[in-house]
PDB file of C-alpha atoms in Angstrom:
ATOM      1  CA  UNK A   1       0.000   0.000   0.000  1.00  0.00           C
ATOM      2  CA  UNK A   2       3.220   2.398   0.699  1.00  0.00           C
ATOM      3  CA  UNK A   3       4.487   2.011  -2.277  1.00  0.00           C
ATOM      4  CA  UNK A   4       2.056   2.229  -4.172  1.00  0.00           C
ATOM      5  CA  UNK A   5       0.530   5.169  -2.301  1.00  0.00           C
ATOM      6  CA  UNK A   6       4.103   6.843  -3.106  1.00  0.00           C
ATOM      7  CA  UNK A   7       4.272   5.976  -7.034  1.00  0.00           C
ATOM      8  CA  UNK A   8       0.619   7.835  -6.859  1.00  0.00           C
ATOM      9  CA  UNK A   9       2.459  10.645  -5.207  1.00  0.00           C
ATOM     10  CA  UNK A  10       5.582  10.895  -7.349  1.00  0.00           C
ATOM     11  CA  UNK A  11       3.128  10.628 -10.338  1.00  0.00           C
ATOM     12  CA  UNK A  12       1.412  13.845  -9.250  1.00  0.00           C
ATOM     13  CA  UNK A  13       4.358  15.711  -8.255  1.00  0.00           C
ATOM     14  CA  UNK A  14       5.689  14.849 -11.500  1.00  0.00           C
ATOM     15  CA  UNK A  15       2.842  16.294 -14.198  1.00  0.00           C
ATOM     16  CA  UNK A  16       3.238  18.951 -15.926  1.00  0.00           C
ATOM     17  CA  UNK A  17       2.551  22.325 -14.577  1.00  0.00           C
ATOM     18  CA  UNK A  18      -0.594  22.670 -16.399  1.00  0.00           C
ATOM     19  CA  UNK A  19      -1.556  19.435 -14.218  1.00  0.00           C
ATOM     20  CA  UNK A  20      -2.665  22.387 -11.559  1.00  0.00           C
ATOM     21  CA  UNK A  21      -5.217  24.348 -13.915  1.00  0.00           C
ATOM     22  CA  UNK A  22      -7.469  20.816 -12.994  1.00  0.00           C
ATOM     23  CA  UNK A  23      -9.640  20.767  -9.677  1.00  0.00           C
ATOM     24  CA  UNK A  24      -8.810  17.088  -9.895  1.00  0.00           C
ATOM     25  CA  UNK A  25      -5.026  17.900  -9.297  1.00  0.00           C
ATOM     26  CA  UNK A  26      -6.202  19.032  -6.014  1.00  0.00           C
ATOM     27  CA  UNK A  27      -8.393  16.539  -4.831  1.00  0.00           C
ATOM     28  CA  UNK A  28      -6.304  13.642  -5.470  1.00  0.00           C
ATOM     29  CA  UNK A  29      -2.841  15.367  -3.930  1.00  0.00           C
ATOM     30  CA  UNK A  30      -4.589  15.738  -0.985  1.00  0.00           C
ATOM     31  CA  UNK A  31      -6.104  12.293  -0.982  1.00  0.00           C
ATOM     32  CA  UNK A  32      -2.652  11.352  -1.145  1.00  0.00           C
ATOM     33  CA  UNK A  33      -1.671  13.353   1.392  1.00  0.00           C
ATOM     34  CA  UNK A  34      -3.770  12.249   4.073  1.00  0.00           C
ATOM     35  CA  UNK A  35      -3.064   8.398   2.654  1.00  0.00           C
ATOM     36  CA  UNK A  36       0.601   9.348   3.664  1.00  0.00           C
ATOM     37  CA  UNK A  37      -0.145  10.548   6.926  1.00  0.00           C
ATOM     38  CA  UNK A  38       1.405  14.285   5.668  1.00  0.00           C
ATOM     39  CA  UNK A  39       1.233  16.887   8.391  1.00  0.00           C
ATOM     40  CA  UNK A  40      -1.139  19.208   8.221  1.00  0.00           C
ATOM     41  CA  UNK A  41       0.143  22.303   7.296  1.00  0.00           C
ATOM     42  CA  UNK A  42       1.033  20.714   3.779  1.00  0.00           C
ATOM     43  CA  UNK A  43      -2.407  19.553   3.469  1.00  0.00           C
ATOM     44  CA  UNK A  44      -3.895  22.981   4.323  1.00  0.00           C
ATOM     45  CA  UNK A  45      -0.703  24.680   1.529  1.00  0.00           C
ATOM     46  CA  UNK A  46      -2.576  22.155  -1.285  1.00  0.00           C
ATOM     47  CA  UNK A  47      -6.229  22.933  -0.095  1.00  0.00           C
ATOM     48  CA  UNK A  48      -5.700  26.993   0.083  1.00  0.00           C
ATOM     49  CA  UNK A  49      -3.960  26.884  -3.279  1.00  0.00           C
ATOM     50  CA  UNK A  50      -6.862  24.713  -4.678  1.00  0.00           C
ATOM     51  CA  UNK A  51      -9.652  26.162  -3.186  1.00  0.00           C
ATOM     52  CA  UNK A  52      -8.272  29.615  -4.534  1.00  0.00           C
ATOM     53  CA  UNK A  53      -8.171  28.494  -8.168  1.00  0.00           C
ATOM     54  CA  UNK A  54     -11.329  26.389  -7.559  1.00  0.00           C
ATOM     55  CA  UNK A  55     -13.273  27.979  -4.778  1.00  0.00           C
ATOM     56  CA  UNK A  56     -16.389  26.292  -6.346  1.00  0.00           C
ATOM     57  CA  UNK A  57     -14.859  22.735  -6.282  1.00  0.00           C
ATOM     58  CA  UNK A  58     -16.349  20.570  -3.273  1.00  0.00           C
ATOM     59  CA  UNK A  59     -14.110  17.901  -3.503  1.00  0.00           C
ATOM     60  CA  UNK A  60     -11.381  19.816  -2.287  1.00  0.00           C
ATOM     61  CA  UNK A  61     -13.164  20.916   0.783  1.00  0.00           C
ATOM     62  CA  UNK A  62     -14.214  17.192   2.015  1.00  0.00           C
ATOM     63  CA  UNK A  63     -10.896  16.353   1.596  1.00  0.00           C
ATOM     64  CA  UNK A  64      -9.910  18.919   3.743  1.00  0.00           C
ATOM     65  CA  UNK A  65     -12.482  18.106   6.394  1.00  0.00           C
ATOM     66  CA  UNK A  66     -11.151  14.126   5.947  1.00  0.00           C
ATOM     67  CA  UNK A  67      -7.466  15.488   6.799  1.00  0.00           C
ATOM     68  CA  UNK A  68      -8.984  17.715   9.705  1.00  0.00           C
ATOM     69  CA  UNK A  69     -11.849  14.932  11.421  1.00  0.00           C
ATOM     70  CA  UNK A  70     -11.107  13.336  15.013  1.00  0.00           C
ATOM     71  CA  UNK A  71     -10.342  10.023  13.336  1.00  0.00           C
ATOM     72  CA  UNK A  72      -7.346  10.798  11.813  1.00  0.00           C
ATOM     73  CA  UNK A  73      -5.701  13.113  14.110  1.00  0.00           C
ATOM     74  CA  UNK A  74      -7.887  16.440  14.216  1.00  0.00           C
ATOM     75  CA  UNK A  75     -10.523  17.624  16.278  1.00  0.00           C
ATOM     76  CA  UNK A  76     -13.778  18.891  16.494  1.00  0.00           C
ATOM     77  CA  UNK A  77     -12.147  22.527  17.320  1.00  0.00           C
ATOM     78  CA  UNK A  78     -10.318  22.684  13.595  1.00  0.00           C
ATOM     79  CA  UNK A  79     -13.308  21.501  11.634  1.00  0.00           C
ATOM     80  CA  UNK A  80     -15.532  23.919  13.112  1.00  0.00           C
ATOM     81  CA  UNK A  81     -12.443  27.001  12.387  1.00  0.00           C
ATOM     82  CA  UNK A  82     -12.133  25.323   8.997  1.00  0.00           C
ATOM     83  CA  UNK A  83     -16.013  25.771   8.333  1.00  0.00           C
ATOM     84  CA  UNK A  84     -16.375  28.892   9.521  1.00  0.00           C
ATOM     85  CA  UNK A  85     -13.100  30.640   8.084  1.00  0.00           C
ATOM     86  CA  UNK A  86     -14.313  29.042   4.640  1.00  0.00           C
ATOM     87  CA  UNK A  87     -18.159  30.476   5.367  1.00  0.00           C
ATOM     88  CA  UNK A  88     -16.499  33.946   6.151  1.00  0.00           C
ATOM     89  CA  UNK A  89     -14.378  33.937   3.009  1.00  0.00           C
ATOM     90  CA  UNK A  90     -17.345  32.798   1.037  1.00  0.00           C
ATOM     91  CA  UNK A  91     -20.095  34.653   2.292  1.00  0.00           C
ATOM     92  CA  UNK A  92     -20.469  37.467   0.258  1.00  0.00           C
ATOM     93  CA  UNK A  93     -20.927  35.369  -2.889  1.00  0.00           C
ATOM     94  CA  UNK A  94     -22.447  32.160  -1.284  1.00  0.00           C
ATOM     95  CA  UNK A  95     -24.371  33.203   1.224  1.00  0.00           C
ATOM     96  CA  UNK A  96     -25.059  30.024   3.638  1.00  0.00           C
ATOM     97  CA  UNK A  97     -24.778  27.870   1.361  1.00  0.00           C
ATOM     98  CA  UNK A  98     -21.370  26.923   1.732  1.00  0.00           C
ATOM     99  CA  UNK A  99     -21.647  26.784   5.627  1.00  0.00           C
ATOM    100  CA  UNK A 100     -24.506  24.106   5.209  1.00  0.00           C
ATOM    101  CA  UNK A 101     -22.759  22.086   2.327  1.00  0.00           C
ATOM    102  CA  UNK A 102     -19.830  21.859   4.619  1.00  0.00           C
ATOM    103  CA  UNK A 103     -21.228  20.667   7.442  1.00  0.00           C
ATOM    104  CA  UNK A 104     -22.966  18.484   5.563  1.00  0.00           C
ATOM    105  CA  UNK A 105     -19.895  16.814   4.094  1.00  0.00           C
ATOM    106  CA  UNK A 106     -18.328  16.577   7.739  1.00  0.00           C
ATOM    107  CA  UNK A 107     -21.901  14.435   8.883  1.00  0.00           C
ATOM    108  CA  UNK A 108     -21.811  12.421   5.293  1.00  0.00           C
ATOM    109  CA  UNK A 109     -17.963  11.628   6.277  1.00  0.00           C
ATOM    110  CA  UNK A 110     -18.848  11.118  10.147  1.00  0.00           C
ATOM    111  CA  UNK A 111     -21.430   8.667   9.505  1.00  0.00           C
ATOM    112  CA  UNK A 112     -24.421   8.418  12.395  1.00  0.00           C
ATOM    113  CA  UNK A 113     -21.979   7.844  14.980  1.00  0.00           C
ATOM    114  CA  UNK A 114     -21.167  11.582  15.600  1.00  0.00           C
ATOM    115  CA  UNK A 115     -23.168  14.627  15.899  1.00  0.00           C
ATOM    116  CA  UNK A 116     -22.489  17.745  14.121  1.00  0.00           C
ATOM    117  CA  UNK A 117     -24.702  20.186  16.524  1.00  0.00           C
ATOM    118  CA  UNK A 118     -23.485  17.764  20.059  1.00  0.00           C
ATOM    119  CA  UNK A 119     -19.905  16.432  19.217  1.00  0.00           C
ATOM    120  CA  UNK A 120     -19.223  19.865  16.988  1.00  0.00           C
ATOM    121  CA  UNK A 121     -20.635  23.287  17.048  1.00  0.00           C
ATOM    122  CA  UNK A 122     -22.927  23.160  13.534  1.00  0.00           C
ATOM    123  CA  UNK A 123     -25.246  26.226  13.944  1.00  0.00           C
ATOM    124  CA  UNK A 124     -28.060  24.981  13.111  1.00  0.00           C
ATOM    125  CA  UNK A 125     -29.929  28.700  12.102  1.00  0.00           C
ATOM    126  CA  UNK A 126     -26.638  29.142   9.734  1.00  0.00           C
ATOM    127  CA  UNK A 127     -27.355  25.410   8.105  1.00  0.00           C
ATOM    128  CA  UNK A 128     -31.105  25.907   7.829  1.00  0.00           C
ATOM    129  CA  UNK A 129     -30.695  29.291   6.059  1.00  0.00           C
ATOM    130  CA  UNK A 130     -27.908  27.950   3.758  1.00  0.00           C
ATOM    131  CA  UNK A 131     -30.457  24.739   3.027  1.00  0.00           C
ATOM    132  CA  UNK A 132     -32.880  27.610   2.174  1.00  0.00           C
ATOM    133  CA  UNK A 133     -30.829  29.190  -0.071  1.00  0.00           C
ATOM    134  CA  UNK A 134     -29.660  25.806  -2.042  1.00  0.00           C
ATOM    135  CA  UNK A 135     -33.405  24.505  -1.911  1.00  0.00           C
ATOM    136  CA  UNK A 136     -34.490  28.357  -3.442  1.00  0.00           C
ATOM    137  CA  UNK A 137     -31.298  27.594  -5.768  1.00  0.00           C
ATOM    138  CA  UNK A 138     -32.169  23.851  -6.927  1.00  0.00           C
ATOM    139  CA  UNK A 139     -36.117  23.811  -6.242  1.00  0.00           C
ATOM    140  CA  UNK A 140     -36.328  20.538  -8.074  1.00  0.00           C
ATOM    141  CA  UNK A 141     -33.376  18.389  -6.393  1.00  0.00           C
ATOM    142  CA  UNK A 142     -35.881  15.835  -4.317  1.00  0.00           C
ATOM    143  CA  UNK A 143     -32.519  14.969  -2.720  1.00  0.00           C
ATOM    144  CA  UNK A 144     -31.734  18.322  -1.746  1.00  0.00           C
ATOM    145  CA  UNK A 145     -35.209  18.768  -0.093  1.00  0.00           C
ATOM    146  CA  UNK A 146     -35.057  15.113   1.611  1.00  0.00           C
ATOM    147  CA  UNK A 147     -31.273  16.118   2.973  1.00  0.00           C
ATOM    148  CA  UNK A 148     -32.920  19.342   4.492  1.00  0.00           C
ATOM    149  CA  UNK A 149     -35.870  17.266   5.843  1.00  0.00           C
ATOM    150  CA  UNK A 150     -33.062  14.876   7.589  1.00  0.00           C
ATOM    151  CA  UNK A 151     -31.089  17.580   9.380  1.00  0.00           C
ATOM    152  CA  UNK A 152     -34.051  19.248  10.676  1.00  0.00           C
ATOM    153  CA  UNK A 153     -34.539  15.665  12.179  1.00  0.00           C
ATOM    154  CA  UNK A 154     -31.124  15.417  13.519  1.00  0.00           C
ATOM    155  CA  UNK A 155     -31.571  18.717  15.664  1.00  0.00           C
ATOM    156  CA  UNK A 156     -34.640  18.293  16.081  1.00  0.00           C
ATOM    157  CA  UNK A 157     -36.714  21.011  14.555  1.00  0.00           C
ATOM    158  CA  UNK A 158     -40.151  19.768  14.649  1.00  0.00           C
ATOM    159  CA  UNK A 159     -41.788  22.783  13.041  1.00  0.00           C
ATOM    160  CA  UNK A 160     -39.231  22.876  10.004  1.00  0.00           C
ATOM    161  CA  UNK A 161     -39.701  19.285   9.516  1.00  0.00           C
ATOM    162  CA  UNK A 162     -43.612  19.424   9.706  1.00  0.00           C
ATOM    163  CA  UNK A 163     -43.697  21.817   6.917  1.00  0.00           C
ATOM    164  CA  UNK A 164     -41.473  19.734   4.922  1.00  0.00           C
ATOM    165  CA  UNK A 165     -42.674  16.638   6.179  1.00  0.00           C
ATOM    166  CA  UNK A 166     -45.979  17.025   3.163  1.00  0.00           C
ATOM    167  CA  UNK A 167     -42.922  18.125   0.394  1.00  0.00           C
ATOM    168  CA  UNK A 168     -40.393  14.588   1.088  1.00  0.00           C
ATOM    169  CA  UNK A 169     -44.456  12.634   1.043  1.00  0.00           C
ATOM    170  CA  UNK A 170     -44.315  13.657  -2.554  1.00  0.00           C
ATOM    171  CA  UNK A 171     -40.819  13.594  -3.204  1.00  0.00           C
ATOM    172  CA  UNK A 172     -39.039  11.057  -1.212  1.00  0.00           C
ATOM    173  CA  UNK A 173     -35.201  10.360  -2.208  1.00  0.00           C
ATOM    174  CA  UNK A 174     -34.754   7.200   0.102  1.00  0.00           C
ATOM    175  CA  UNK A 175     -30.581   7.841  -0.407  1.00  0.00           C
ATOM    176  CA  UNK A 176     -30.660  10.627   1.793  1.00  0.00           C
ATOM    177  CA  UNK A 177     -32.019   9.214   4.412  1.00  0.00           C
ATOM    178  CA  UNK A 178     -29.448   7.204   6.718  1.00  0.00           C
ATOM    179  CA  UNK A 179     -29.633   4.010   9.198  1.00  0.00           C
ATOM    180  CA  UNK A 180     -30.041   6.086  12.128  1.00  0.00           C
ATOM    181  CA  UNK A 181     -32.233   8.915  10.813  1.00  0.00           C
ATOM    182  CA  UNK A 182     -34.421   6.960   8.394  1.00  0.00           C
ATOM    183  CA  UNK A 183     -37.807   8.536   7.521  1.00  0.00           C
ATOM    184  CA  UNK A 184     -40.338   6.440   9.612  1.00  0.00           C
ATOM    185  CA  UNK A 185     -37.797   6.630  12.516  1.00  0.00           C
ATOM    186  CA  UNK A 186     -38.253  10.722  12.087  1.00  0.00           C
ATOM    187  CA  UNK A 187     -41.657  10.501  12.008  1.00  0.00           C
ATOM    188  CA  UNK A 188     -41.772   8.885  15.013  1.00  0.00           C
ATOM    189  CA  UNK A 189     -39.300  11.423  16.916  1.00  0.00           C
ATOM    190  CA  UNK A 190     -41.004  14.569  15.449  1.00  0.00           C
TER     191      UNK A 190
END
């Protein structure tokens, strides 16, 4: 797995300069990266560089969070600076959005075995706004609607997820719905 992991890396460092005018460039050295155990000051050199060519490019960012999550060294402390020094930088073009797709990442990459509002400090009015602004952005992504509709379960927001509770009826996207916050187990909290 080393070596291999290190060809990978030598391949990478080893394209041509016009290797960097690709998002994908990016994405994979940092997947690399973290593969090698790299500190994390060389992680965060790769991500600022590619998130300032790409700022659009989500990849980049959940690699980041990967690089920065509890399980691999980081803490709860550096994903939530991470998140909200990328929201502040973003802001006056994004909006909320970014600070929702974000945390959303971090609880896709988590899994339902940590918390994003208990183990981390999601704000949950800064996630439902930004969820308003990508559902007013993407009105017919079903899974965009059924994420929202999850997260107002997992904070438990029972008047946000009554009023979208009659939307997901109509437009259910079963894949964004998880083993501990499946629909019918929602229904049942809220």
């Amino acid at each position: 797995f080393s070596g291999r992991m290190e060809m990978a890396a030598t391949s990478l460092s080893e394209a041509p300069a016009s290797a960097g005018a690709t998002p994908l460039w990016y994405q994979l050295s940092l997947e690399l990266g973290i593969a090698q155990s790299k500190d994390l000051d060389g992680l965060r050199g790769i991500f600022d560089a590619g998130a300032a060519r790409f700022p659009d490019y989500l990849p980049i960012y959940r690699q980041m969070l990967r690089a920065l999550m509890p399980r691999w060294g980081g803490s709860y402390d550096k994903v939530d600076r991470f998140i909200n020094a990328e929201y502040a930088k973003s802001a006056p073009r994004t909006g909320f959005e970014l600070y929702a797709r974000l945390y959303w990442i971090f609880a896709v990459l988590s899994g339902d075995d940590e918390n994003i509002f208990t183990d981390g400090s999601a704000d949950w009015g800064s996630m439902k706004s930004g969820f308003q602004e990508l559902i007013a952005r993407y009105p017919q992504s079903d899974y965009l609607l059924n994420v929202f509709a999850n997260f107002t379960c997992r904070v438990g927001d029972k008047t946000e997820y009554a009023a979208l509770r009659p939307l997901v009826a109509a437009r259910l996207s079963a894949s964004a719905w998880s083993g501990e916050f499946k629909l019918a187990d929602c229904d049942g909290r809220m």
